[in-house]
Structure formats: structure tokens, C-alpha cells
Amino acid sequence: MPPQHPRRARIAFSDAAAKQLENITSEAEIHALDRALVVISVDPDVGEPLPGETAGPQLRQYTDEVEAVRVLYFVTALRTVVVVAYIEV
């Protein structure tokens, strides 16, 4: 029996993040962002929790300093969807 691989979380974008995504035109920036999103989808806990309200989903920050990418996101209750709130490339 082949080894089981963990299931990836699906990535969704807030309206603000979708607009930011539309403005990214550089191939290098797109590649860097793709790599960061793969990391987050495989392990949604990889980012650092940001201080703030605890009533809603915990906002997290993932920073890849090699690729110069910063993503703010939160994970849904069932841990199947990561909603990206902000992108900085």
C-alpha cells in the first residue's frame, strides 16, 4: 500500500487579497507567492499567530524571507480552507 500523504488545505482569497493578486505581474513574484501558498496549504499552522481578538479565527502571518513573501491568513474551523487576507511580495 502506498504511503498516505496529508491532505492539503484549499486556498481561498479575500476580496482585498484577490485585488492584490491581480496586480502581481512579475514571474518571479508569482513563483515566490506560489511557493509560499504551497507551504501554507500543506501545513496551515506554519505561520505565526498574530496578537488580537480571539473571538474569530486566529489571524496568522507566514513570512518567507528567502523569497521575500509575507501572507496574512486564517484557517477555517475544519482546517480544510486557508483564507488569504493580505499578500506582500
Short mmCIF file of N, CA and C in Angstrom, two decimals:
data_model
loop_
_atom_site.label_atom_id
_atom_site.label_comp_id
_atom_site.label_asym_id
_atom_site.label_seq_id
_atom_site.Cartn_x
_atom_site.Cartn_y
_atom_site.Cartn_z
N MET A 1 0.85 -1.18 0.00
CA MET A 1 0.00 0.00 0.00
C MET A 1 0.89 1.24 0.00
N PRO A 2 0.65 2.19 -0.92
CA PRO A 2 1.49 3.39 -0.98
C PRO A 2 1.30 4.25 0.27
N PRO A 3 2.33 5.02 0.63
CA PRO A 3 2.21 5.88 1.82
C PRO A 3 1.13 6.94 1.62
N GLN A 4 0.41 7.24 2.69
CA GLN A 4 -0.62 8.27 2.66
C GLN A 4 0.03 9.64 2.83
N HIS A 5 -0.36 10.58 1.98
CA HIS A 5 0.14 11.94 2.08
C HIS A 5 -0.93 12.79 2.75
N PRO A 6 -0.52 13.72 3.59
CA PRO A 6 -1.53 14.58 4.23
C PRO A 6 -2.30 15.36 3.18
N ARG A 7 -3.55 15.56 3.44
CA ARG A 7 -4.39 16.31 2.52
C ARG A 7 -4.11 17.80 2.66
N ARG A 8 -3.95 18.47 1.54
CA ARG A 8 -3.70 19.91 1.56
C ARG A 8 -4.97 20.67 1.82
N ALA A 9 -4.82 21.81 2.47
CA ALA A 9 -5.93 22.74 2.63
C ALA A 9 -6.13 23.48 1.31
N ARG A 10 -7.35 23.83 1.02
CA ARG A 10 -7.65 24.61 -0.18
C ARG A 10 -7.37 26.07 0.14
N ILE A 11 -6.83 26.81 -0.83
CA ILE A 11 -6.53 28.23 -0.65
C ILE A 11 -7.66 29.06 -1.25
N ALA A 12 -8.15 30.02 -0.50
CA ALA A 12 -9.16 30.97 -0.99
C ALA A 12 -8.64 32.37 -0.68
N PHE A 13 -9.10 33.35 -1.41
CA PHE A 13 -8.62 34.72 -1.23
C PHE A 13 -9.77 35.64 -0.84
N SER A 14 -9.50 36.52 0.11
CA SER A 14 -10.46 37.57 0.42
C SER A 14 -10.52 38.51 -0.78
N ASP A 15 -11.52 39.37 -0.83
CA ASP A 15 -11.62 40.32 -1.95
C ASP A 15 -10.37 41.20 -2.04
N ALA A 16 -9.89 41.66 -0.89
CA ALA A 16 -8.70 42.52 -0.88
C ALA A 16 -7.47 41.78 -1.40
N ALA A 17 -7.30 40.54 -0.98
CA ALA A 17 -6.14 39.75 -1.43
C ALA A 17 -6.27 39.43 -2.92
N ALA A 18 -7.48 39.19 -3.40
CA ALA A 18 -7.69 38.91 -4.82
C ALA A 18 -7.28 40.12 -5.66
N LYS A 19 -7.58 41.32 -5.18
CA LYS A 19 -7.17 42.54 -5.89
C LYS A 19 -5.64 42.66 -5.89
N GLN A 20 -5.02 42.36 -4.76
CA GLN A 20 -3.56 42.40 -4.71
C GLN A 20 -2.98 41.39 -5.69
N LEU A 21 -3.58 40.22 -5.76
CA LEU A 21 -3.11 39.17 -6.66
C LEU A 21 -3.17 39.61 -8.12
N GLU A 22 -4.22 40.34 -8.49
CA GLU A 22 -4.37 40.84 -9.86
C GLU A 22 -3.24 41.79 -10.25
N ASN A 23 -2.67 42.48 -9.26
CA ASN A 23 -1.63 43.47 -9.53
C ASN A 23 -0.22 42.87 -9.60
N ILE A 24 -0.09 41.59 -9.30
CA ILE A 24 1.22 40.95 -9.38
C ILE A 24 1.44 40.49 -10.82
N THR A 25 2.45 41.05 -11.45
CA THR A 25 2.71 40.73 -12.85
C THR A 25 4.08 40.08 -13.08
N SER A 26 4.97 40.21 -12.16
CA SER A 26 6.31 39.66 -12.31
C SER A 26 6.29 38.14 -12.13
N GLU A 27 6.93 37.43 -13.06
CA GLU A 27 7.03 35.96 -12.97
C GLU A 27 7.70 35.54 -11.66
N ALA A 28 8.74 36.27 -11.26
CA ALA A 28 9.45 35.94 -10.03
C ALA A 28 8.54 36.09 -8.81
N GLU A 29 7.74 37.15 -8.78
CA GLU A 29 6.82 37.35 -7.66
C GLU A 29 5.73 36.29 -7.63
N ILE A 30 5.22 35.93 -8.80
CA ILE A 30 4.20 34.88 -8.87
C ILE A 30 4.77 33.55 -8.38
N HIS A 31 5.97 33.23 -8.81
CA HIS A 31 6.64 31.99 -8.38
C HIS A 31 6.86 32.00 -6.87
N ALA A 32 7.33 33.10 -6.33
CA ALA A 32 7.57 33.21 -4.89
C ALA A 32 6.27 33.04 -4.10
N LEU A 33 5.21 33.68 -4.57
CA LEU A 33 3.92 33.56 -3.88
C LEU A 33 3.39 32.14 -3.97
N ASP A 34 3.52 31.51 -5.12
CA ASP A 34 3.07 30.12 -5.28
C ASP A 34 3.77 29.21 -4.27
N ARG A 35 5.06 29.38 -4.13
CA ARG A 35 5.82 28.56 -3.17
C ARG A 35 5.30 28.77 -1.75
N ALA A 36 5.03 30.01 -1.38
CA ALA A 36 4.53 30.30 -0.03
C ALA A 36 3.15 29.68 0.17
N LEU A 37 2.29 29.77 -0.83
CA LEU A 37 0.94 29.21 -0.71
C LEU A 37 0.96 27.69 -0.60
N VAL A 38 1.90 27.04 -1.27
CA VAL A 38 2.03 25.59 -1.14
C VAL A 38 2.43 25.22 0.29
N VAL A 39 3.39 25.95 0.83
CA VAL A 39 3.82 25.69 2.21
C VAL A 39 2.64 25.82 3.17
N ILE A 40 1.85 26.88 3.02
CA ILE A 40 0.71 27.12 3.90
C ILE A 40 -0.36 26.04 3.71
N SER A 41 -0.60 25.63 2.46
CA SER A 41 -1.64 24.63 2.22
C SER A 41 -1.27 23.27 2.80
N VAL A 42 0.02 22.94 2.82
CA VAL A 42 0.48 21.67 3.37
C VAL A 42 0.45 21.70 4.90
N ASP A 43 0.81 22.84 5.49
CA ASP A 43 0.84 22.97 6.96
C ASP A 43 0.27 24.33 7.35
N PRO A 44 -1.04 24.43 7.54
CA PRO A 44 -1.65 25.72 7.87
C PRO A 44 -1.15 26.35 9.18
N ASP A 45 -0.53 25.54 10.05
CA ASP A 45 -0.02 26.06 11.32
C ASP A 45 1.38 26.65 11.19
N VAL A 46 1.95 26.67 9.98
CA VAL A 46 3.32 27.11 9.79
C VAL A 46 3.51 28.59 10.16
N GLY A 47 2.51 29.40 9.96
CA GLY A 47 2.63 30.83 10.26
C GLY A 47 2.53 31.13 11.74
N GLU A 48 2.97 32.32 12.09
CA GLU A 48 2.92 32.75 13.49
C GLU A 48 1.56 33.40 13.77
N PRO A 49 0.94 33.07 14.90
CA PRO A 49 -0.32 33.74 15.26
C PRO A 49 -0.06 35.22 15.53
N LEU A 50 -0.95 36.07 15.06
CA LEU A 50 -0.85 37.50 15.33
C LEU A 50 -1.68 37.83 16.56
N PRO A 51 -1.19 38.72 17.41
CA PRO A 51 -1.97 39.08 18.59
C PRO A 51 -3.25 39.81 18.19
N GLY A 52 -4.28 39.63 18.97
CA GLY A 52 -5.54 40.31 18.67
C GLY A 52 -6.72 39.56 19.22
N GLU A 53 -7.85 39.78 18.60
CA GLU A 53 -9.10 39.16 19.03
C GLU A 53 -9.03 37.64 18.97
N THR A 54 -9.66 36.99 19.93
CA THR A 54 -9.72 35.54 19.93
C THR A 54 -11.12 35.04 19.63
N ALA A 55 -12.06 35.95 19.37
CA ALA A 55 -13.45 35.56 19.11
C ALA A 55 -13.59 34.86 17.77
N GLY A 56 -12.89 35.30 16.77
CA GLY A 56 -12.99 34.71 15.43
C GLY A 56 -11.81 33.81 15.15
N PRO A 57 -11.63 33.44 13.90
CA PRO A 57 -10.46 32.64 13.54
C PRO A 57 -9.17 33.41 13.81
N GLN A 58 -8.16 32.70 14.23
CA GLN A 58 -6.86 33.31 14.54
C GLN A 58 -6.17 33.75 13.27
N LEU A 59 -5.85 35.04 13.18
CA LEU A 59 -5.09 35.55 12.04
C LEU A 59 -3.64 35.14 12.22
N ARG A 60 -3.05 34.62 11.15
CA ARG A 60 -1.67 34.15 11.20
C ARG A 60 -0.86 34.87 10.13
N GLN A 61 0.47 34.89 10.32
CA GLN A 61 1.38 35.52 9.37
C GLN A 61 2.45 34.51 8.99
N TYR A 62 2.60 34.30 7.68
CA TYR A 62 3.69 33.46 7.19
C TYR A 62 4.63 34.36 6.41
N THR A 63 5.91 34.31 6.77
CA THR A 63 6.92 35.12 6.09
C THR A 63 8.02 34.20 5.58
N ASP A 64 8.28 34.29 4.29
CA ASP A 64 9.40 33.57 3.69
C ASP A 64 10.41 34.63 3.31
N GLU A 65 11.46 34.75 4.11
CA GLU A 65 12.44 35.82 3.90
C GLU A 65 13.35 35.54 2.71
N VAL A 66 13.50 34.29 2.32
CA VAL A 66 14.31 33.97 1.14
C VAL A 66 13.60 34.47 -0.11
N GLU A 67 12.30 34.21 -0.20
CA GLU A 67 11.51 34.62 -1.36
C GLU A 67 10.93 36.03 -1.21
N ALA A 68 11.08 36.63 -0.03
CA ALA A 68 10.55 37.97 0.26
C ALA A 68 9.03 38.02 0.08
N VAL A 69 8.34 37.09 0.75
CA VAL A 69 6.88 37.00 0.68
C VAL A 69 6.33 37.04 2.10
N ARG A 70 5.22 37.76 2.26
CA ARG A 70 4.50 37.81 3.54
C ARG A 70 3.03 37.60 3.23
N VAL A 71 2.40 36.65 3.92
CA VAL A 71 1.00 36.34 3.71
C VAL A 71 0.29 36.34 5.05
N LEU A 72 -0.81 37.08 5.15
CA LEU A 72 -1.67 37.04 6.32
C LEU A 72 -2.86 36.17 5.97
N TYR A 73 -3.23 35.26 6.86
CA TYR A 73 -4.29 34.31 6.54
C TYR A 73 -4.94 33.79 7.81
N PHE A 74 -6.08 33.13 7.63
CA PHE A 74 -6.67 32.38 8.71
C PHE A 74 -7.17 31.05 8.17
N VAL A 75 -7.33 30.10 9.08
CA VAL A 75 -7.72 28.75 8.71
C VAL A 75 -9.15 28.52 9.19
N THR A 76 -9.98 27.91 8.35
CA THR A 76 -11.37 27.64 8.74
C THR A 76 -11.41 26.59 9.84
N ALA A 77 -12.56 26.48 10.48
CA ALA A 77 -12.74 25.59 11.62
C ALA A 77 -12.42 24.12 11.30
N LEU A 78 -12.76 23.68 10.11
CA LEU A 78 -12.50 22.28 9.74
C LEU A 78 -11.10 22.08 9.17
N ARG A 79 -10.32 23.15 9.11
CA ARG A 79 -8.93 23.13 8.66
C ARG A 79 -8.78 22.66 7.21
N THR A 80 -9.82 22.89 6.42
CA THR A 80 -9.77 22.47 5.03
C THR A 80 -9.54 23.64 4.08
N VAL A 81 -9.75 24.85 4.56
CA VAL A 81 -9.60 26.04 3.71
C VAL A 81 -8.75 27.06 4.44
N VAL A 82 -7.80 27.63 3.72
CA VAL A 82 -6.99 28.74 4.21
C VAL A 82 -7.46 29.97 3.45
N VAL A 83 -7.89 30.99 4.16
CA VAL A 83 -8.34 32.22 3.53
C VAL A 83 -7.23 33.26 3.65
N VAL A 84 -6.70 33.66 2.52
CA VAL A 84 -5.63 34.66 2.48
C VAL A 84 -6.24 36.04 2.56
N ALA A 85 -5.79 36.83 3.53
CA ALA A 85 -6.33 38.17 3.74
C ALA A 85 -5.45 39.25 3.15
N TYR A 86 -4.14 39.01 3.05
CA TYR A 86 -3.21 40.05 2.62
C TYR A 86 -1.97 39.38 2.04
N ILE A 87 -1.46 39.97 0.97
CA ILE A 87 -0.27 39.45 0.31
C ILE A 87 0.75 40.58 0.15
N GLU A 88 1.99 40.28 0.45
CA GLU A 88 3.07 41.25 0.25
C GLU A 88 4.22 40.51 -0.42
N VAL A 89 4.53 40.89 -1.65
CA VAL A 89 5.63 40.24 -2.38
C VAL A 89 6.63 41.29 -2.77
#
